[in-house]
Short mmCIF file of C-alpha atoms in Angstrom, two decimals:
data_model
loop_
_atom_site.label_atom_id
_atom_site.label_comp_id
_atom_site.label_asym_id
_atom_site.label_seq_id
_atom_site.Cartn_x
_atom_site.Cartn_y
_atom_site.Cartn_z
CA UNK K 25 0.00 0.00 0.00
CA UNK K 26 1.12 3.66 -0.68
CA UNK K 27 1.62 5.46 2.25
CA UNK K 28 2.98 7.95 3.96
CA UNK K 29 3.51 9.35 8.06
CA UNK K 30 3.67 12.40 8.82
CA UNK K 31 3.73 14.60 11.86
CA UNK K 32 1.36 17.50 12.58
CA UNK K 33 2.97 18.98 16.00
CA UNK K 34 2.55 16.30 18.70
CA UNK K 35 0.29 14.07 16.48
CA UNK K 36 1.18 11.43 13.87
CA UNK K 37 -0.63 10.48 10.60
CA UNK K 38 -0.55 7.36 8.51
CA UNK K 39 -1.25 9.65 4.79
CA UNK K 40 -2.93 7.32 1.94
CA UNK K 41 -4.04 8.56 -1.27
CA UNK K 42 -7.45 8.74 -2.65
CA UNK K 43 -8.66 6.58 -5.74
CA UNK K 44 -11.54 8.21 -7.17
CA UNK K 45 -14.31 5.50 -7.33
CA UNK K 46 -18.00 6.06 -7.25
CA UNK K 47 -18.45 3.50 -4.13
CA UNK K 48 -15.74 5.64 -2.15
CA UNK K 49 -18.09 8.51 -1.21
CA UNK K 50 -20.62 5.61 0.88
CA UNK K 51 -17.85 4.57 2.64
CA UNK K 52 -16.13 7.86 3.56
CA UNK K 53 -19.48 9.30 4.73
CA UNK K 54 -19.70 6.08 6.73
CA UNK K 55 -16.44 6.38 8.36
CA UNK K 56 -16.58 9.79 9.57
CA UNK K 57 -20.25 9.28 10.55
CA UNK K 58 -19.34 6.05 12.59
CA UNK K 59 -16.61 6.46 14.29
CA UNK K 60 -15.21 2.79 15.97
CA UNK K 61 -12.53 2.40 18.78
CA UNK K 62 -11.61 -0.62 16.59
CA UNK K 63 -10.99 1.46 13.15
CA UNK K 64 -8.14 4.25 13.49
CA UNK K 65 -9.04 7.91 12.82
CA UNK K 66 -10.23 8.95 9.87
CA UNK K 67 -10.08 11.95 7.94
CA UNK K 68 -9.49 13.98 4.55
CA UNK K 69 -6.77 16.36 3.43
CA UNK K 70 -5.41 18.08 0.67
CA UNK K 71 -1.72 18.76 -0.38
CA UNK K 72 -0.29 20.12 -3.68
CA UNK K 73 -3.65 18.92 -5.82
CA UNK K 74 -3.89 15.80 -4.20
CA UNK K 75 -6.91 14.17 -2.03
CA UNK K 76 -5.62 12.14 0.98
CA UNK K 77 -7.09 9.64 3.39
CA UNK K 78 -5.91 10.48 6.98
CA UNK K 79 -5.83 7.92 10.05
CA UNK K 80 -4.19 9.28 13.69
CA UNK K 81 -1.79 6.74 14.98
CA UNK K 82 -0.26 8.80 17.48
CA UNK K 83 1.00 7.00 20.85
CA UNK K 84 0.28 3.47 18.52
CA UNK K 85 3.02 0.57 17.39
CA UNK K 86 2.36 -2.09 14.76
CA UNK K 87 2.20 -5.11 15.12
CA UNK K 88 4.77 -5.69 12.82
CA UNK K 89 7.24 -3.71 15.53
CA UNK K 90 6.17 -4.94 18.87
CA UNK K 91 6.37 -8.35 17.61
CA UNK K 92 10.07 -8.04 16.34
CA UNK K 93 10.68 -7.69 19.88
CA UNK K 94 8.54 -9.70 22.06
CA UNK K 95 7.33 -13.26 21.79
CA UNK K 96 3.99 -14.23 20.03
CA UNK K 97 1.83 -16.89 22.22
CA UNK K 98 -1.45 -18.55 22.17
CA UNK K 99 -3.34 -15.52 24.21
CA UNK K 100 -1.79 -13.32 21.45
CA UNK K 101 -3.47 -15.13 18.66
CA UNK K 102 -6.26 -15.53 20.65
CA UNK K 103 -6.52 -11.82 21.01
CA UNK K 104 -5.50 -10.94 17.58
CA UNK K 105 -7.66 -13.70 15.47
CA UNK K 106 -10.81 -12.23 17.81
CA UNK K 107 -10.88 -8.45 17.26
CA UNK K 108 -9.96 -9.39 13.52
CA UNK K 109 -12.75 -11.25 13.01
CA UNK K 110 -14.86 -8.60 14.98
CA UNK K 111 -14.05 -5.52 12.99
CA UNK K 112 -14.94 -7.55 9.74
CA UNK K 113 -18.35 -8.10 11.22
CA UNK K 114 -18.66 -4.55 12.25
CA UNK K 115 -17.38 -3.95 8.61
CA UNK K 116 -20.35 -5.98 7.31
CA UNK K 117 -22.92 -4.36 9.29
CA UNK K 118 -22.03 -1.19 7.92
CA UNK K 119 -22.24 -2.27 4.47
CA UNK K 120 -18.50 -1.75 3.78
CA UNK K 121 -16.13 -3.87 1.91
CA UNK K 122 -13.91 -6.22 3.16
CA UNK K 123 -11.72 -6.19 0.66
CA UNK K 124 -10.65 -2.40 1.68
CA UNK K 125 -9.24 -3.55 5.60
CA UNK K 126 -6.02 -3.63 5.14
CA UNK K 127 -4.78 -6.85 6.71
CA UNK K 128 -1.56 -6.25 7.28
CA UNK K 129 0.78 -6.02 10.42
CA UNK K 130 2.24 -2.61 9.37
CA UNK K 131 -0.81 -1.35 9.35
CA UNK K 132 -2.64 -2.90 12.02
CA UNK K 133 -1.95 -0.42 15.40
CA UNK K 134 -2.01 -1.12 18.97
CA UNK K 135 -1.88 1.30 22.10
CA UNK K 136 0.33 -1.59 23.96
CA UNK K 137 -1.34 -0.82 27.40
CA UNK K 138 -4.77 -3.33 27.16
CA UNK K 139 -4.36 -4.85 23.67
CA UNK K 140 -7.30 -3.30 21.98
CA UNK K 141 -6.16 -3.03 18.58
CA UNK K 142 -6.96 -0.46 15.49
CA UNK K 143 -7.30 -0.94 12.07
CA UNK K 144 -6.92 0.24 8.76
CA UNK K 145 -9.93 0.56 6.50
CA UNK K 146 -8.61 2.68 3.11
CA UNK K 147 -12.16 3.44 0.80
CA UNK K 148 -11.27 2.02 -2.78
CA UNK K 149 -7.99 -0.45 -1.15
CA UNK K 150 -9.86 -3.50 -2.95
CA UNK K 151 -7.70 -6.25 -2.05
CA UNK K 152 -9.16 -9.65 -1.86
CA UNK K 153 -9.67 -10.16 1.78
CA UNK K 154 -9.09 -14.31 1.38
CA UNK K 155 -5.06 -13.01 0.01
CA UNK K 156 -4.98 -10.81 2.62
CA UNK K 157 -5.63 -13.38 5.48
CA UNK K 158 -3.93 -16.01 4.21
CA UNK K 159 -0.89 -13.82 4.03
CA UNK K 160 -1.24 -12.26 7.49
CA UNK K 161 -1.65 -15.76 8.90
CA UNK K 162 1.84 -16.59 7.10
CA UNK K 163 3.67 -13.73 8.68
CA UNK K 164 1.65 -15.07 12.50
CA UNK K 165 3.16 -18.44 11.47
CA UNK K 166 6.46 -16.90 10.89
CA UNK K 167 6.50 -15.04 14.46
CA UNK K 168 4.78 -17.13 16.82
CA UNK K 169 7.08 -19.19 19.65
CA UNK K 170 7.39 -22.95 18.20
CA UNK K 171 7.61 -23.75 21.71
CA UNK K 172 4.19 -22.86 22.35
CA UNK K 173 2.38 -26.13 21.04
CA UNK K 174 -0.89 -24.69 21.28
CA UNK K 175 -0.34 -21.70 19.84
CA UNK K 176 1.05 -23.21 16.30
CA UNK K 177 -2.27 -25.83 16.43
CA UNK K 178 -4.65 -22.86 16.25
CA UNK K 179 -2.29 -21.30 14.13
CA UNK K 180 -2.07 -24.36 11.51
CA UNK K 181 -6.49 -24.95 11.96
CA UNK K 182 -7.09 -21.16 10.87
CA UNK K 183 -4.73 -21.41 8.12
CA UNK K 184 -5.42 -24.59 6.43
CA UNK K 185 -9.10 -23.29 7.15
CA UNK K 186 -8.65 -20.21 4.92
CA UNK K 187 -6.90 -22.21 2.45
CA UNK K 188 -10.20 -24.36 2.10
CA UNK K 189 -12.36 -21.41 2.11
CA UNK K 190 -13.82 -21.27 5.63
CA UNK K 191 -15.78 -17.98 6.42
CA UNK K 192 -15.67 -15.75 9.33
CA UNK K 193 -17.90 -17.74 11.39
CA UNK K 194 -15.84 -21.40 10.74
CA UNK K 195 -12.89 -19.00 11.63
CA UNK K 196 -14.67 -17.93 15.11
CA UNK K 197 -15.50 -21.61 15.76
CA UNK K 198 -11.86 -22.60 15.62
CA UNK K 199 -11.18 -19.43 17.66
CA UNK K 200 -13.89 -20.75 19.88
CA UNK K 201 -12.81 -24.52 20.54
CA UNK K 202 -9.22 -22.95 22.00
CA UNK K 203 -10.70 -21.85 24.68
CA UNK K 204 -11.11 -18.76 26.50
CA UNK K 205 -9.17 -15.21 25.56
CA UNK K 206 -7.47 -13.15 28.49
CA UNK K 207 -8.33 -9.61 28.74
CA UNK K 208 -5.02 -7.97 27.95
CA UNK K 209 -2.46 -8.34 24.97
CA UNK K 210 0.43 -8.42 27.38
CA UNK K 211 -0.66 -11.24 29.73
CA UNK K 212 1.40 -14.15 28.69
CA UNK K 213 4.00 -12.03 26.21
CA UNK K 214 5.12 -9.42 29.16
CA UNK K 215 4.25 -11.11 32.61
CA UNK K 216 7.27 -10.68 34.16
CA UNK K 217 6.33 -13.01 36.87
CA UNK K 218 7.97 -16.42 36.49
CA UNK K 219 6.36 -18.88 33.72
CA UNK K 220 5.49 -22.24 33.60
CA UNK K 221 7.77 -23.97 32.02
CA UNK K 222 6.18 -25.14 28.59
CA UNK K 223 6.69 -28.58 27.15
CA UNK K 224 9.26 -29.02 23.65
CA UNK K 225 7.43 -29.51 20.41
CA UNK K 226 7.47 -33.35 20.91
CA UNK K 227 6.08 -34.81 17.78
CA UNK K 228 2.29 -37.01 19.64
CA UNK K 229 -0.61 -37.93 18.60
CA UNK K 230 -1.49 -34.18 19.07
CA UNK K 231 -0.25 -33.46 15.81
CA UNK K 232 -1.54 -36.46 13.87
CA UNK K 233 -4.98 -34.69 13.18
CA UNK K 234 -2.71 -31.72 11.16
CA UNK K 235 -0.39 -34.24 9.08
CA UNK K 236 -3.39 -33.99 6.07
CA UNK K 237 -3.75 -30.68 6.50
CA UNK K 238 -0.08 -29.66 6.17
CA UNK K 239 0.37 -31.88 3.55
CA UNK K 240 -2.28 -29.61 1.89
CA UNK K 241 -1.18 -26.49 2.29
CA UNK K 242 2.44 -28.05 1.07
CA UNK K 243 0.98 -28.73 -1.67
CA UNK K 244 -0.85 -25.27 -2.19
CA UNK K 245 2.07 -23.45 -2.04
CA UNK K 246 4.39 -25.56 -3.61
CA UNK K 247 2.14 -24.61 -6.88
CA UNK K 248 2.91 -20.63 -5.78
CA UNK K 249 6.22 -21.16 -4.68
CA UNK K 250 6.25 -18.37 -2.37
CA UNK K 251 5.71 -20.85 1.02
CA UNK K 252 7.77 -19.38 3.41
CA UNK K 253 7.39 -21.90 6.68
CA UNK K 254 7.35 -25.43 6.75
CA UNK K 255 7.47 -28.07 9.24
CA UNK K 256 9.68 -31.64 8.50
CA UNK K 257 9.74 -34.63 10.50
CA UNK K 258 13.78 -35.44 11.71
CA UNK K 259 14.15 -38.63 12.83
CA UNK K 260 17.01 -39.86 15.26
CA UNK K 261 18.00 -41.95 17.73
CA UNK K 262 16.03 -40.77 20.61
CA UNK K 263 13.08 -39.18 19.65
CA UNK K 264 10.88 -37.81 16.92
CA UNK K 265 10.22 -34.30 16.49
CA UNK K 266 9.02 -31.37 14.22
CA UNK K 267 11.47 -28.08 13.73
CA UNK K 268 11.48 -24.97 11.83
CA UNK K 269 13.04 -24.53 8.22
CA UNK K 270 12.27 -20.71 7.42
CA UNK K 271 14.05 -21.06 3.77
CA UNK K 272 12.25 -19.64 0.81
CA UNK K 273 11.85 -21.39 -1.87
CA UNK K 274 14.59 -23.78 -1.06
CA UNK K 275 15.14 -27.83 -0.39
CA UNK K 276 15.57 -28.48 3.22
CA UNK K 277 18.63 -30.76 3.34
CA UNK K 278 18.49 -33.06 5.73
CA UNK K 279 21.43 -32.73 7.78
CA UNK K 280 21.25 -35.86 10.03
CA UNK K 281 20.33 -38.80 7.60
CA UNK K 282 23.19 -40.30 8.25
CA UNK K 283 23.51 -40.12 12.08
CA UNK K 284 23.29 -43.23 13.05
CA UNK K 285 26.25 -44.35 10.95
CA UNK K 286 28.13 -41.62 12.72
CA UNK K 287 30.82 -43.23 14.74
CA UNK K 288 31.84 -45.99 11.60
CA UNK K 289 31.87 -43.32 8.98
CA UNK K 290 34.85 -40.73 11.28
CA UNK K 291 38.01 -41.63 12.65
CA UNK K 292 38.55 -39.68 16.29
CA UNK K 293 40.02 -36.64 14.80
CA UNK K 294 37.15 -35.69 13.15
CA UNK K 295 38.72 -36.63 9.79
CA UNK K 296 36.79 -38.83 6.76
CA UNK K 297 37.88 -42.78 7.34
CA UNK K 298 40.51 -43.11 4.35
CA UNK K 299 40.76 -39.71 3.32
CA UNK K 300 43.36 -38.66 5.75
CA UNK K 301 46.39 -40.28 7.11
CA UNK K 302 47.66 -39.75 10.92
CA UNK K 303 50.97 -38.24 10.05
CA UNK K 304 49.14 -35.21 7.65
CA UNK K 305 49.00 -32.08 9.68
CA UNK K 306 46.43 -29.28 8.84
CA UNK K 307 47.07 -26.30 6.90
CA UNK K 308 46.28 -23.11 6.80
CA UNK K 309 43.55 -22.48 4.03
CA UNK K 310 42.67 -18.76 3.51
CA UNK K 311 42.06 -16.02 5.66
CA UNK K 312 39.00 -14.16 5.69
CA UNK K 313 37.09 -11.49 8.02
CA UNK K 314 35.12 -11.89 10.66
CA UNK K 315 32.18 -10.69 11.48
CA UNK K 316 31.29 -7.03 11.54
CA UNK K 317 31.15 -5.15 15.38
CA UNK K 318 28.09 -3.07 15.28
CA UNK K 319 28.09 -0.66 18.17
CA UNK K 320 26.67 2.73 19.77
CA UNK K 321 29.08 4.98 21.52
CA UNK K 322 27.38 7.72 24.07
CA UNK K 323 28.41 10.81 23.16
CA UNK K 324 28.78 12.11 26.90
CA UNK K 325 30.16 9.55 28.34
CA UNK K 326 32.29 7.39 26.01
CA UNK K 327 29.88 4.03 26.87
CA UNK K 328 29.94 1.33 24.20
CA UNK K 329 26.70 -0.10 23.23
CA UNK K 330 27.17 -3.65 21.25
CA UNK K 331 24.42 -3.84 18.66
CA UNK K 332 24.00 -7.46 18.65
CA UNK K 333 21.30 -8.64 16.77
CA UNK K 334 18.50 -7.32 14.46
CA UNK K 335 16.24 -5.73 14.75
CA UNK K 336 17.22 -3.60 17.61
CA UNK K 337 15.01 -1.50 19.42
CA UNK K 338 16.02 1.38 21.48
CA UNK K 339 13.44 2.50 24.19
CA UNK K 340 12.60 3.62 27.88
CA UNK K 341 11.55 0.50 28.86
CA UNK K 342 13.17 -2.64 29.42
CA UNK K 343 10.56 -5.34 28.43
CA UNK K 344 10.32 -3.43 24.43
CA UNK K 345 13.45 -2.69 23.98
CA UNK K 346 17.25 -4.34 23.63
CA UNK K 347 18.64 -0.96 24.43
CA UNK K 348 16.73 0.70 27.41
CA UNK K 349 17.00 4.56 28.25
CA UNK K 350 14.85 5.67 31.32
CA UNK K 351 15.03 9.96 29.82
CA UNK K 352 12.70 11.95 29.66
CA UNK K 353 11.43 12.50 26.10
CA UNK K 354 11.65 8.92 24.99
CA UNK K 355 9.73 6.74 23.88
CA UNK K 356 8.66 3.02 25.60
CA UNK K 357 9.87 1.70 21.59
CA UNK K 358 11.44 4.77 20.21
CA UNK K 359 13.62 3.29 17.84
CA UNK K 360 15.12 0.36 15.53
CA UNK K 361 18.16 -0.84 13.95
CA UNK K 362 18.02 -3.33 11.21
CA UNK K 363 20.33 -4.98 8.35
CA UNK K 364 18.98 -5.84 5.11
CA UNK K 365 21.91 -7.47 3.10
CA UNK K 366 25.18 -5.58 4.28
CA UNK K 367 24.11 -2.36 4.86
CA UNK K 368 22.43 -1.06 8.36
CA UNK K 369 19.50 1.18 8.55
CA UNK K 370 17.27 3.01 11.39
CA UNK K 371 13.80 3.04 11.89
CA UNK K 372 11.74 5.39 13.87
CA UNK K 373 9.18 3.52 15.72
CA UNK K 374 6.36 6.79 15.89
CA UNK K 375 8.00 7.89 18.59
CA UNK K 376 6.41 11.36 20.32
CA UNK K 377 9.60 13.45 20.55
CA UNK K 378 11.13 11.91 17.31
CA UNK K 379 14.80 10.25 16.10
CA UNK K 380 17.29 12.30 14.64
CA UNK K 381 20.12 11.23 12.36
CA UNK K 382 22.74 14.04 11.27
CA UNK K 383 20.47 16.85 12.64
CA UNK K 384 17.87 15.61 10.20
CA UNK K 385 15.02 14.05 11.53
CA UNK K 386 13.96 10.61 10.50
CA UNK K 387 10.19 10.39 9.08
CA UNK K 388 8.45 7.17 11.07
CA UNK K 389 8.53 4.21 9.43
CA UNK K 390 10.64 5.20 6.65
CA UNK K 391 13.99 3.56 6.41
CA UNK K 392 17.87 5.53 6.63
CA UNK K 393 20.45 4.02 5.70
CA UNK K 394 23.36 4.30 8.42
CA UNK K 395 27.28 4.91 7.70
CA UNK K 396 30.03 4.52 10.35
CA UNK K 397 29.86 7.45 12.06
CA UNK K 398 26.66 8.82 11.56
CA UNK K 399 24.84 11.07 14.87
CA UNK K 400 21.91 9.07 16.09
CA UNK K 401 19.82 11.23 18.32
CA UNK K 402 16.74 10.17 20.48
CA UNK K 403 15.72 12.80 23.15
CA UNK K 404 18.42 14.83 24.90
CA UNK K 405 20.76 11.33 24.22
CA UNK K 406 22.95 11.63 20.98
CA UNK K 407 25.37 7.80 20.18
CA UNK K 408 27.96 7.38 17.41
CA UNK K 409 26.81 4.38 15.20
CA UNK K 410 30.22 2.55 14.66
CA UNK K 411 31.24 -0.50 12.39
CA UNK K 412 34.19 -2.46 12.67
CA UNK K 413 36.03 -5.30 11.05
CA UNK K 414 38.61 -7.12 12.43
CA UNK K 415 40.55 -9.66 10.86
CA UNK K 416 40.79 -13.37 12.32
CA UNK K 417 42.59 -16.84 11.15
CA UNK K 418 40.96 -19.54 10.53
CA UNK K 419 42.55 -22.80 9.93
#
């Protein structure tokens, strides 16, 4: 979707053009007539000759951000499949298309403090809602915790359902039979209180009722070729159980065929029986670099920061963010660092008080690209973004 944020003093606004279609004036009237806690803020605007379609996400996150950070378990998906499938029957019973929500988790806001979530509804967006939910429900399947058994079960039975066609209301019944949904977002995801310990993702007879239906959606996106997750069956000595392969549109190799044959087929050393004698001493191949040191060095006081993994979110508090800063004038997820290939870029989560690189300030959601030494500012705080690369043997 085409769209832009900007900021109008304190507030922030998610800025989507208009398409000029007869059925567009219904639904505008509509939304500004009937306003809903559950749709974001709507408006209308016009800049240089242009119509625009304004919705207020100030003090909101997307999903697509808070879940970068923080785990995604069964009372999440509870929460999220439920006001989904409640804002497309509110949609319904104003009259308005379905195929203009924007199912997506960019664009799907929350306030973080209860859970209640907003969403997007763009007059004229006309995307099949059936693509749009069977591609949201691949990025859930992508972020939810594995460990969580339950969680990947409702997961697989709303998928496969939407693959086969199932409505709203064989959707709620799914939603339904998994029990009861706690009142808050952050329940399971940020109780800081100590967890029960949850079982591995042991392969049972649990899982025997989904073997048809993942064969089927295998089979559905094999014909697309755009499947992102899978599951595979690895077999060894002790036990059976299903993992992860997150390749695109690759084999998975199967690493541990030959396992069992493990002790016959090396000598001690490590070395292939017959390819090696005892006497041959190992050489040094090439040399090559290690990996990169990402860092943050505080400008007042000299403090390194090691930026350790991405995406990483600077904020005020600890439970958002990788990099927590309790100063006035930040925000709770203020900030992000990512990599896309080998170059690093920052990310302003909508923060209130806004991130600075350079002196220039950095438009939420849009991406900057980040050179060693750039300025990163983020309230009264300003860090050096460093990258180093030292050299290391390896033999």
């Amino acid at each position: 979707m085409q769209a832009e944020y900007k900021k109008e003093w304190t507030e922030t606004y998610l800025w989507v053009p208009c398409t000029y279609l007869i059925g567009n004036i219904y639904k505008e009237k509509m939304l500004l007539n009937n306003p809903d806690t559950c749709l974001l803020e709507f408006s209308k605007s016009f800049q240089d000759g242009q119509e625009y379609y304004k919705y207020r996400i100030s003090g909101k996150k997307s999903l697509f951000n808070i879940y970068a950070v923080l785990p995604m378990r069964l009372n999440n998906i509870k929460i999220i499949v439920k006001q989904l499938l409640a804002i497309l029957e509110h949609g319904q019973e104003l009259l308005l298309s379905p195929d203009d929500f924007v199912v997506d988790a960019n664009y799907i806001f929350t306030d973080m403090s209860g859970g209640k979530m907003s969403f997007c509804y763009v007059p004229g967006y006309g995307k099949k809602i059936e693509k749009q939910l069977e591609s949201f429900f691949e990025y859930l399947l992508n972020r939810v915790d594995y460990d969580d058994k339950k969680a990947v079960e409702l997961l697989y039975d709303c998928y496969v359902g939407i693959m086969k066609g199932c409505g709203r209301q064989e959707l709620a019944k799914i939603l339904a039979d998994a029990g009861d949904v706690s009142s808050s977002m952050e329940d399971e995801a940020l109780n800081e209180a100590e967890e029960t310990e949850i079982e591995p993702l042991f392969y049972s007879k649990e899982f025997e009722k989904h073997e048809k239906a993942v064969a089927l959606v295998k089979e559905e996106k094999r014909k697309t070729g755009c499947f992102g997750w899978l599951f595979r069956k690895r077999t060894n000595k002790k036990n059976t159980t299903y993992i992860k392969a997150k390749e695109k549109n690759k084999d998975v190799l199967d690493d541990e065929e030959d396992e069992g044959n493990e002790d016959e087929f090396f000598d001690n050393d490590g070395a292939t029986s017959g390819e090696k004698g005892e006497s041959e001493k190992t050489v040094l191949l090439y040399e090559r670099e290690a990996e990169e040191r990402v860092s943050l060095t505080w400008q007042r006081t000299g403090k390194i920061e090691d930026v350790d993994k991405f995406p990483y979110i600077i904020g005020s508090v600890d439970k958002y963010s990788d990099l927590c800063i309790r100063k006035d004038g930040i925000s709770r997820m203020h900030c992000s660092l990512t990599k896309k290939g080998e170059h690093y870029y920052i990310n302003d989560l909508n923060s209130t008080n806004g991130t600075f690189l350079n002196g220039k300030e950095v438009k939420p959601a849009g991406e900057y690209k980040l050179v060693d030494g750039d300025i990163i500012k983020i309230g009264r705080e300003e860090m050096v973004f460093l990258v180093s690369r030292p050299k290391e043997m390896y033999t």
